[in-house]
Amino acid sequence: FDLPSANILHTSTPHHWRDAEPGESEEQFSSWLAEDLETLILAEGPETIAAFIGEPIMGAGGVIVPPAGYWEKIQAVLSKYGILLVADEVICGFGRTGKMFGSQTFGIKPDIMVLSKQISSSYLPISALLINDKVFEPIADESNRIGTFGHGFTGGGHPVAAAVALENIKLIEERDLVGNARKVGARLQARLRKLDSHPLVGEVRGVGLIAAVELVADKASKAPWGKPAALGALVNGFLQQNGVISRNMGDAIAFCPPLIITEAEVDALVDAFERSLDAALPQVQPQG
Ligand SMILES: Cc1ncc(COP(=O)(O)O)c(C=O)c1O
């Protein structure tokens, strides 16, 4: 969340549309990102680095879908230096990307997975941490040596929240909401991509039932409309008038609908978005 936390370093954002060199392919950009990460690791000292933390798709950071080859190349660097990989599945987990976990969608083999949100659909607050043997074994060995697992939370392992999460996961499975996210998500992605030619649309991106449309005042230069986030806020206002509560992350309008959404509802959502873009256009490009 970009807090100035001590001992946390940030590597480059994998946003091909915004940050790649002209003519650079997604694979080339991914190779550069992996090299950039390796440079950072070597400068810091690999033996001092505990883990790399990343979301399969960056969610609240603007729905940044990593470029082709990104996770494969990043994981190769991490395993070269024995650095653990933590997948933050708080948004991607439990179906969002059309598979149960975003790690499956992107071929990620995490050592630790962080789960929250859809684990209980937030009916009750609960989060969970999944660890593999590589992480578990030293913890178990040390706990056995000192005679206790000296770690706990006041509200940890709460049986009521755990029961609600289990029931919620049962419903996700019974109603095949992961399959629904895949099927209806394909429609959401296809319908949004048809807006690519709209004069205010810079980039449409997303997988399954998570997407964002980044707005620009000028498609060629990718320039914002005055101050960054002004166009996002303008379109967001029109969206609300058209009955859609969304969220602009700067100039990116994000879509993250419930996993039960239907194809007809996706159509209504994108229709409302299209009307909102058209309503904003005369203000942004008055001559057009
Ligand atoms: C990707 C991601 N990780 C972690 C969190 C924090 O999770 P929680 O709200 O369950 O503490 C959030 C947002 O809430 C998130 O979007």
mmCIF file of C-alpha atoms and ligand atoms in Angstrom:
data_model
loop_
_atom_site.group_PDB
_atom_site.id
_atom_site.type_symbol
_atom_site.label_atom_id
_atom_site.label_comp_id
_atom_site.label_asym_id
_atom_site.label_seq_id
_atom_site.Cartn_x
_atom_site.Cartn_y
_atom_site.Cartn_z
ATOM 1 C CA PHE A 1 0.000 0.000 0.000
ATOM 2 C CA ASP A 2 3.016 2.172 -0.582
ATOM 3 C CA LEU A 3 3.507 3.092 3.040
ATOM 4 C CA PRO A 4 7.055 4.136 3.844
ATOM 5 C CA SER A 5 7.600 0.847 5.704
ATOM 6 C CA ALA A 6 11.161 0.161 6.738
ATOM 7 C CA ASN A 7 12.964 -2.717 5.048
ATOM 8 C CA ILE A 8 10.462 -3.052 2.205
ATOM 9 C CA LEU A 9 11.759 -2.328 -1.287
ATOM 10 C CA HIS A 10 9.615 -1.877 -4.361
ATOM 11 C CA THR A 11 10.484 -3.267 -7.758
ATOM 12 C CA SER A 12 9.177 -1.866 -11.052
ATOM 13 C CA THR A 13 5.467 -2.010 -11.887
ATOM 14 C CA PRO A 14 4.667 -4.555 -14.624
ATOM 15 C CA HIS A 15 2.508 -2.212 -16.690
ATOM 16 C CA HIS A 16 3.381 -2.772 -20.332
ATOM 17 C CA TRP A 17 1.003 -0.178 -21.832
ATOM 18 C CA ARG A 18 2.296 2.626 -19.612
ATOM 19 C CA ASP A 19 5.952 1.776 -19.052
ATOM 20 C CA ALA A 20 7.329 -0.338 -21.922
ATOM 21 C CA GLU A 21 9.642 1.242 -24.474
ATOM 22 C CA PRO A 22 8.070 1.950 -27.891
ATOM 23 C CA GLY A 23 8.004 -1.310 -29.875
ATOM 24 C CA GLU A 24 8.987 -3.451 -26.882
ATOM 25 C CA SER A 25 7.012 -6.718 -26.757
ATOM 26 C CA GLU A 26 5.392 -7.974 -23.561
ATOM 27 C CA GLU A 27 7.968 -10.784 -23.322
ATOM 28 C CA GLN A 28 10.847 -8.308 -23.767
ATOM 29 C CA PHE A 29 9.353 -6.013 -21.140
ATOM 30 C CA SER A 30 8.980 -8.992 -18.755
ATOM 31 C CA SER A 31 12.640 -9.897 -19.306
ATOM 32 C CA TRP A 32 13.619 -6.335 -18.469
ATOM 33 C CA LEU A 33 11.467 -6.423 -15.304
ATOM 34 C CA ALA A 34 13.137 -9.676 -14.220
ATOM 35 C CA GLU A 35 16.603 -8.179 -14.827
ATOM 36 C CA ASP A 36 15.565 -5.055 -12.932
ATOM 37 C CA LEU A 37 14.472 -7.224 -9.992
ATOM 38 C CA GLU A 38 17.745 -9.153 -10.098
ATOM 39 C CA THR A 39 19.717 -5.885 -10.020
ATOM 40 C CA LEU A 40 17.750 -4.795 -6.949
ATOM 41 C CA ILE A 41 18.321 -8.150 -5.223
ATOM 42 C CA LEU A 42 22.068 -8.051 -5.894
ATOM 43 C CA ALA A 43 22.365 -4.436 -4.717
ATOM 44 C CA GLU A 44 20.549 -5.283 -1.501
ATOM 45 C CA GLY A 45 22.250 -8.638 -0.882
ATOM 46 C CA PRO A 46 20.203 -11.781 -1.650
ATOM 47 C CA GLU A 47 20.925 -13.285 1.767
ATOM 48 C CA THR A 48 19.156 -10.331 3.435
ATOM 49 C CA ILE A 49 15.890 -10.753 1.510
ATOM 50 C CA ALA A 50 13.112 -12.797 3.125
ATOM 51 C CA ALA A 51 10.470 -12.795 0.417
ATOM 52 C CA PHE A 52 8.940 -11.239 -2.672
ATOM 53 C CA ILE A 53 5.281 -10.235 -2.215
ATOM 54 C CA GLY A 54 3.004 -9.759 -5.200
ATOM 55 C CA GLU A 55 -0.578 -10.076 -6.328
ATOM 56 C CA PRO A 56 -1.163 -12.315 -9.366
ATOM 57 C CA ILE A 57 -2.945 -9.271 -10.830
ATOM 58 C CA MET A 58 -2.390 -5.998 -9.016
ATOM 59 C CA GLY A 59 -5.892 -5.038 -7.850
ATOM 60 C CA ALA A 60 -6.265 -1.783 -5.950
ATOM 61 C CA GLY A 61 -3.095 -0.533 -7.640
ATOM 62 C CA GLY A 62 -5.135 -0.110 -10.839
ATOM 63 C CA VAL A 63 -5.852 -3.679 -12.043
ATOM 64 C CA ILE A 64 -2.438 -4.132 -13.631
ATOM 65 C CA VAL A 65 -2.388 -7.427 -15.535
ATOM 66 C CA PRO A 66 1.240 -8.574 -15.793
ATOM 67 C CA PRO A 67 2.722 -8.869 -19.297
ATOM 68 C CA ALA A 68 3.239 -12.256 -20.976
ATOM 69 C CA GLY A 69 6.035 -14.254 -19.335
ATOM 70 C CA TYR A 70 6.202 -12.007 -16.276
ATOM 71 C CA TRP A 71 5.600 -14.549 -13.532
ATOM 72 C CA GLU A 72 7.747 -17.226 -15.168
ATOM 73 C CA LYS A 73 10.717 -14.859 -15.407
ATOM 74 C CA ILE A 74 10.227 -13.373 -11.927
ATOM 75 C CA GLN A 75 10.008 -16.848 -10.365
ATOM 76 C CA ALA A 76 13.223 -17.892 -12.116
ATOM 77 C CA VAL A 77 15.043 -14.963 -10.471
ATOM 78 C CA LEU A 78 13.537 -15.698 -7.050
ATOM 79 C CA SER A 79 14.461 -19.368 -7.136
ATOM 80 C CA LYS A 80 17.996 -18.512 -8.317
ATOM 81 C CA TYR A 81 18.501 -16.616 -5.046
ATOM 82 C CA GLY A 82 16.334 -18.826 -2.788
ATOM 83 C CA ILE A 83 13.836 -16.039 -2.091
ATOM 84 C CA LEU A 84 10.342 -17.047 -0.944
ATOM 85 C CA LEU A 85 7.339 -15.996 -3.020
ATOM 86 C CA VAL A 86 4.241 -14.706 -1.249
ATOM 87 C CA ALA A 87 1.120 -14.506 -3.433
ATOM 88 C CA ASP A 88 -1.368 -11.988 -2.130
ATOM 89 C CA GLU A 89 -4.609 -13.647 -3.243
ATOM 90 C CA VAL A 90 -6.846 -11.318 -1.215
ATOM 91 C CA ILE A 91 -8.530 -10.035 -4.399
ATOM 92 C CA CYS A 92 -7.674 -12.796 -6.897
ATOM 93 C CA GLY A 93 -8.519 -15.744 -4.621
ATOM 94 C CA PHE A 94 -11.687 -17.845 -4.829
ATOM 95 C CA GLY A 95 -12.536 -17.413 -8.474
ATOM 96 C CA ARG A 96 -12.004 -13.799 -9.443
ATOM 97 C CA THR A 97 -9.721 -14.586 -12.397
ATOM 98 C CA GLY A 98 -11.773 -17.574 -13.628
ATOM 99 C CA LYS A 99 -9.762 -20.191 -11.733
ATOM 100 C CA MET A 100 -9.921 -20.842 -8.015
ATOM 101 C CA PHE A 101 -6.723 -18.864 -7.420
ATOM 102 C CA GLY A 102 -4.950 -16.214 -9.444
ATOM 103 C CA SER A 103 -1.762 -18.244 -8.949
ATOM 104 C CA GLN A 104 -3.310 -21.001 -11.093
ATOM 105 C CA THR A 105 -4.266 -18.509 -13.808
ATOM 106 C CA PHE A 106 -0.703 -17.205 -14.014
ATOM 107 C CA GLY A 107 1.327 -20.370 -13.317
ATOM 108 C CA ILE A 108 2.600 -19.086 -9.975
ATOM 109 C CA LYS A 109 3.953 -21.583 -7.419
ATOM 110 C CA PRO A 110 3.874 -19.547 -4.215
ATOM 111 C CA ASP A 111 5.476 -20.578 -0.934
ATOM 112 C CA ILE A 112 2.854 -18.593 0.984
ATOM 113 C CA MET A 113 -0.661 -17.548 -0.037
ATOM 114 C CA VAL A 114 -2.578 -14.761 1.710
ATOM 115 C CA LEU A 115 -6.373 -15.134 1.581
ATOM 116 C CA SER A 116 -9.200 -12.849 2.667
ATOM 117 C CA LYS A 117 -12.265 -11.136 1.106
ATOM 118 C CA GLN A 118 -14.002 -13.917 -0.865
ATOM 119 C CA ILE A 119 -12.917 -16.595 1.615
ATOM 120 C CA SER A 120 -16.090 -15.549 3.470
ATOM 121 C CA SER A 121 -17.390 -13.051 0.916
ATOM 122 C CA SER A 122 -16.753 -10.770 3.899
ATOM 123 C CA TYR A 123 -19.962 -11.896 5.650
ATOM 124 C CA LEU A 124 -17.664 -12.213 8.637
ATOM 125 C CA PRO A 125 -14.090 -10.973 8.865
ATOM 126 C CA ILE A 126 -11.575 -13.761 8.355
ATOM 127 C CA SER A 127 -8.250 -14.091 6.617
ATOM 128 C CA ALA A 128 -5.893 -17.016 6.224
ATOM 129 C CA LEU A 129 -2.305 -17.819 5.420
ATOM 130 C CA LEU A 130 -1.363 -20.981 3.519
ATOM 131 C CA ILE A 131 2.236 -22.178 3.701
ATOM 132 C CA ASN A 132 4.125 -24.977 1.967
ATOM 133 C CA ASP A 133 6.466 -27.506 3.593
ATOM 134 C CA LYS A 134 9.499 -25.332 2.918
ATOM 135 C CA VAL A 135 8.005 -22.634 5.188
ATOM 136 C CA PHE A 136 6.294 -25.009 7.610
ATOM 137 C CA GLU A 137 9.213 -27.305 8.422
ATOM 138 C CA PRO A 138 11.612 -24.787 9.992
ATOM 139 C CA ILE A 139 8.730 -23.335 12.035
ATOM 140 C CA ALA A 140 7.758 -26.841 13.213
ATOM 141 C CA ASP A 141 11.381 -27.782 13.968
ATOM 142 C CA GLU A 142 11.985 -24.656 16.030
ATOM 143 C CA SER A 143 8.632 -25.021 17.835
ATOM 144 C CA ASN A 144 9.527 -28.608 18.710
ATOM 145 C CA ARG A 145 12.945 -27.499 19.936
ATOM 146 C CA ILE A 146 11.604 -24.811 22.280
ATOM 147 C CA GLY A 147 8.452 -26.740 23.154
ATOM 148 C CA THR A 148 5.812 -24.321 21.894
ATOM 149 C CA PHE A 149 4.504 -22.510 18.810
ATOM 150 C CA GLY A 150 4.763 -19.100 20.450
ATOM 151 C CA HIS A 151 2.509 -17.134 18.164
ATOM 152 C CA GLY A 152 -1.135 -16.162 18.283
ATOM 153 C CA PHE A 153 -3.857 -13.609 17.653
ATOM 154 C CA THR A 154 -6.601 -12.672 20.098
ATOM 155 C CA GLY A 155 -9.317 -13.407 17.540
ATOM 156 C CA GLY A 156 -7.356 -15.983 15.547
ATOM 157 C CA GLY A 157 -8.963 -19.284 14.535
ATOM 158 C CA HIS A 158 -12.411 -18.001 15.499
ATOM 159 C CA PRO A 159 -14.865 -20.894 15.034
ATOM 160 C CA VAL A 160 -17.830 -18.726 13.934
ATOM 161 C CA ALA A 161 -15.871 -16.915 11.215
ATOM 162 C CA ALA A 162 -14.324 -20.229 10.153
ATOM 163 C CA ALA A 163 -17.780 -21.859 9.916
ATOM 164 C CA VAL A 164 -19.064 -18.967 7.786
ATOM 165 C CA ALA A 165 -16.021 -19.202 5.499
ATOM 166 C CA LEU A 166 -16.538 -22.963 5.071
ATOM 167 C CA GLU A 167 -20.202 -22.437 4.189
ATOM 168 C CA ASN A 168 -19.256 -19.654 1.781
ATOM 169 C CA ILE A 169 -16.673 -21.863 0.041
ATOM 170 C CA LYS A 170 -19.304 -24.629 -0.164
ATOM 171 C CA LEU A 171 -21.650 -22.203 -1.971
ATOM 172 C CA ILE A 172 -18.857 -21.117 -4.333
ATOM 173 C CA GLU A 173 -18.345 -24.783 -5.221
ATOM 174 C CA GLU A 174 -22.029 -25.811 -5.356
ATOM 175 C CA ARG A 175 -22.972 -22.898 -7.609
ATOM 176 C CA ASP A 176 -19.774 -23.167 -9.630
ATOM 177 C CA LEU A 177 -19.088 -19.466 -9.172
ATOM 178 C CA VAL A 178 -15.540 -19.992 -10.420
ATOM 179 C CA GLY A 179 -17.010 -21.314 -13.678
ATOM 180 C CA ASN A 180 -19.419 -18.373 -13.707
ATOM 181 C CA ALA A 181 -16.529 -15.943 -13.296
ATOM 182 C CA ARG A 182 -14.783 -17.607 -16.234
ATOM 183 C CA LYS A 183 -17.863 -17.635 -18.489
ATOM 184 C CA VAL A 184 -19.387 -14.277 -17.604
ATOM 185 C CA GLY A 185 -15.907 -12.799 -17.191
ATOM 186 C CA ALA A 186 -15.157 -13.646 -20.824
ATOM 187 C CA ARG A 187 -18.201 -11.595 -21.808
ATOM 188 C CA LEU A 188 -17.153 -8.682 -19.572
ATOM 189 C CA GLN A 189 -13.663 -8.679 -21.088
ATOM 190 C CA ALA A 190 -14.951 -8.953 -24.663
ATOM 191 C CA ARG A 191 -17.541 -6.193 -24.224
ATOM 192 C CA LEU A 192 -15.049 -3.834 -22.571
ATOM 193 C CA ARG A 193 -12.461 -4.477 -25.304
ATOM 194 C CA LYS A 194 -14.999 -3.320 -27.880
ATOM 195 C CA LEU A 195 -14.624 0.119 -26.265
ATOM 196 C CA ASP A 196 -10.943 0.188 -27.260
ATOM 197 C CA SER A 197 -11.737 2.501 -30.175
ATOM 198 C CA HIS A 198 -13.577 5.046 -27.999
ATOM 199 C CA PRO A 199 -11.688 8.377 -28.073
ATOM 200 C CA LEU A 200 -11.336 8.433 -24.258
ATOM 201 C CA VAL A 201 -10.115 4.849 -23.830
ATOM 202 C CA GLY A 202 -6.375 4.344 -23.479
ATOM 203 C CA GLU A 203 -6.238 0.725 -22.370
ATOM 204 C CA VAL A 204 -8.708 -2.015 -21.500
ATOM 205 C CA ARG A 205 -7.228 -4.712 -19.288
ATOM 206 C CA GLY A 206 -8.366 -7.539 -17.055
ATOM 207 C CA VAL A 207 -8.932 -11.264 -16.636
ATOM 208 C CA GLY A 208 -12.139 -13.010 -15.585
ATOM 209 C CA LEU A 209 -14.284 -10.783 -13.409
ATOM 210 C CA ILE A 210 -11.702 -8.110 -12.755
ATOM 211 C CA ALA A 211 -11.032 -5.365 -15.249
ATOM 212 C CA ALA A 212 -10.069 -1.754 -15.645
ATOM 213 C CA VAL A 213 -10.393 0.800 -18.387
ATOM 214 C CA GLU A 214 -7.742 3.498 -18.305
ATOM 215 C CA LEU A 215 -9.000 6.802 -19.632
ATOM 216 C CA VAL A 216 -6.969 9.369 -21.529
ATOM 217 C CA ALA A 217 -7.720 12.752 -23.053
ATOM 218 C CA ASP A 218 -5.433 11.971 -25.983
ATOM 219 C CA LYS A 219 -4.989 8.404 -27.208
ATOM 220 C CA ALA A 220 -1.690 8.988 -29.038
ATOM 221 C CA SER A 221 0.192 10.693 -26.201
ATOM 222 C CA LYS A 222 -1.765 8.864 -23.416
ATOM 223 C CA ALA A 223 -2.064 12.292 -21.797
ATOM 224 C CA PRO A 224 -4.543 12.808 -18.945
ATOM 225 C CA TRP A 225 -7.317 15.418 -19.012
ATOM 226 C CA GLY A 226 -5.713 18.240 -17.026
ATOM 227 C CA LYS A 227 -4.758 16.849 -13.671
ATOM 228 C CA PRO A 228 -4.357 13.071 -13.331
ATOM 229 C CA ALA A 229 -7.556 11.444 -11.976
ATOM 230 C CA ALA A 230 -9.812 14.305 -13.178
ATOM 231 C CA LEU A 231 -11.160 12.281 -16.107
ATOM 232 C CA GLY A 232 -11.571 9.184 -13.923
ATOM 233 C CA ALA A 233 -13.616 11.213 -11.451
ATOM 234 C CA LEU A 234 -15.708 12.803 -14.234
ATOM 235 C CA VAL A 235 -16.633 9.435 -15.778
ATOM 236 C CA ASN A 236 -17.186 7.924 -12.345
ATOM 237 C CA GLY A 237 -19.753 10.671 -11.671
ATOM 238 C CA PHE A 238 -21.612 9.860 -14.898
ATOM 239 C CA LEU A 239 -21.450 6.156 -14.014
ATOM 240 C CA GLN A 240 -23.220 6.846 -10.738
ATOM 241 C CA GLN A 241 -25.900 8.844 -12.578
ATOM 242 C CA ASN A 242 -26.304 5.775 -14.801
ATOM 243 C CA GLY A 243 -26.829 3.526 -11.784
ATOM 244 C CA VAL A 244 -23.356 1.988 -11.439
ATOM 245 C CA ILE A 245 -21.296 2.359 -8.291
ATOM 246 C CA SER A 246 -17.691 1.969 -9.401
ATOM 247 C CA ARG A 247 -14.317 3.192 -8.339
ATOM 248 C CA ASN A 248 -11.807 5.246 -10.242
ATOM 249 C CA MET A 249 -8.225 4.515 -9.370
ATOM 250 C CA GLY A 250 -6.735 7.643 -10.805
ATOM 251 C CA ASP A 251 -7.892 7.586 -14.419
ATOM 252 C CA ALA A 252 -8.580 3.855 -14.417
ATOM 253 C CA ILE A 253 -12.179 2.832 -13.887
ATOM 254 C CA ALA A 254 -12.143 -0.528 -12.133
ATOM 255 C CA PHE A 255 -14.731 -3.286 -12.435
ATOM 256 C CA CYS A 256 -14.834 -6.058 -9.847
ATOM 257 C CA PRO A 257 -18.459 -7.271 -9.780
ATOM 258 C CA PRO A 258 -19.828 -10.028 -7.533
ATOM 259 C CA LEU A 259 -19.081 -13.547 -8.794
ATOM 260 C CA ILE A 260 -22.841 -14.191 -9.161
ATOM 261 C CA ILE A 261 -23.202 -11.542 -11.888
ATOM 262 C CA THR A 262 -25.074 -12.687 -15.024
ATOM 263 C CA GLU A 263 -24.332 -11.999 -18.695
ATOM 264 C CA ALA A 264 -27.407 -9.720 -18.882
ATOM 265 C CA GLU A 265 -26.093 -7.734 -15.912
ATOM 266 C CA VAL A 266 -22.659 -7.465 -17.535
ATOM 267 C CA ASP A 267 -24.361 -6.054 -20.634
ATOM 268 C CA ALA A 268 -26.273 -3.517 -18.518
ATOM 269 C CA LEU A 269 -23.032 -2.556 -16.738
ATOM 270 C CA VAL A 270 -21.045 -2.026 -19.930
ATOM 271 C CA ASP A 271 -23.964 -0.214 -21.612
ATOM 272 C CA ALA A 272 -24.048 2.208 -18.669
ATOM 273 C CA PHE A 273 -20.281 2.648 -18.910
ATOM 274 C CA GLU A 274 -20.503 3.397 -22.622
ATOM 275 C CA ARG A 275 -23.206 6.029 -21.979
ATOM 276 C CA SER A 276 -20.956 7.551 -19.309
ATOM 277 C CA LEU A 277 -17.979 7.767 -21.678
ATOM 278 C CA ASP A 278 -20.169 9.400 -24.310
ATOM 279 C CA ALA A 279 -21.496 11.868 -21.735
ATOM 280 C CA ALA A 280 -17.938 12.852 -20.746
ATOM 281 C CA LEU A 281 -16.603 13.178 -24.292
ATOM 282 C CA PRO A 282 -17.954 16.684 -25.168
ATOM 283 C CA GLN A 283 -16.400 18.108 -21.999
ATOM 284 C CA VAL A 284 -13.032 16.491 -22.644
ATOM 285 C CA GLN A 285 -12.808 17.001 -26.397
ATOM 286 C CA PRO A 286 -15.196 19.955 -27.019
ATOM 287 C CA GLN A 287 -14.408 20.261 -30.714
ATOM 288 C CA GLY A 288 -14.984 16.552 -31.317
HETATM 289 C C1 LIG B 1 -4.547 -7.218 -2.480
HETATM 290 C C2 LIG B 1 -4.919 -6.903 -1.061
HETATM 291 N N1 LIG B 1 -4.178 -7.414 -0.076
HETATM 292 C C3 LIG B 1 -4.496 -7.179 1.207
HETATM 293 C C4 LIG B 1 -5.583 -6.415 1.539
HETATM 294 C C5 LIG B 1 -5.887 -6.217 2.970
HETATM 295 O O1 LIG B 1 -6.735 -7.255 3.341
HETATM 296 P P1 LIG B 1 -7.650 -7.104 4.625
HETATM 297 O O2 LIG B 1 -8.594 -5.963 4.307
HETATM 298 O O3 LIG B 1 -8.362 -8.417 4.729
HETATM 299 O O4 LIG B 1 -6.757 -6.815 5.760
HETATM 300 C C6 LIG B 1 -6.380 -5.842 0.549
HETATM 301 C C7 LIG B 1 -7.557 -5.003 0.784
HETATM 302 O O5 LIG B 1 -8.270 -4.972 1.672
HETATM 303 C C8 LIG B 1 -6.043 -6.105 -0.790
HETATM 304 O O6 LIG B 1 -6.765 -5.611 -1.790
#
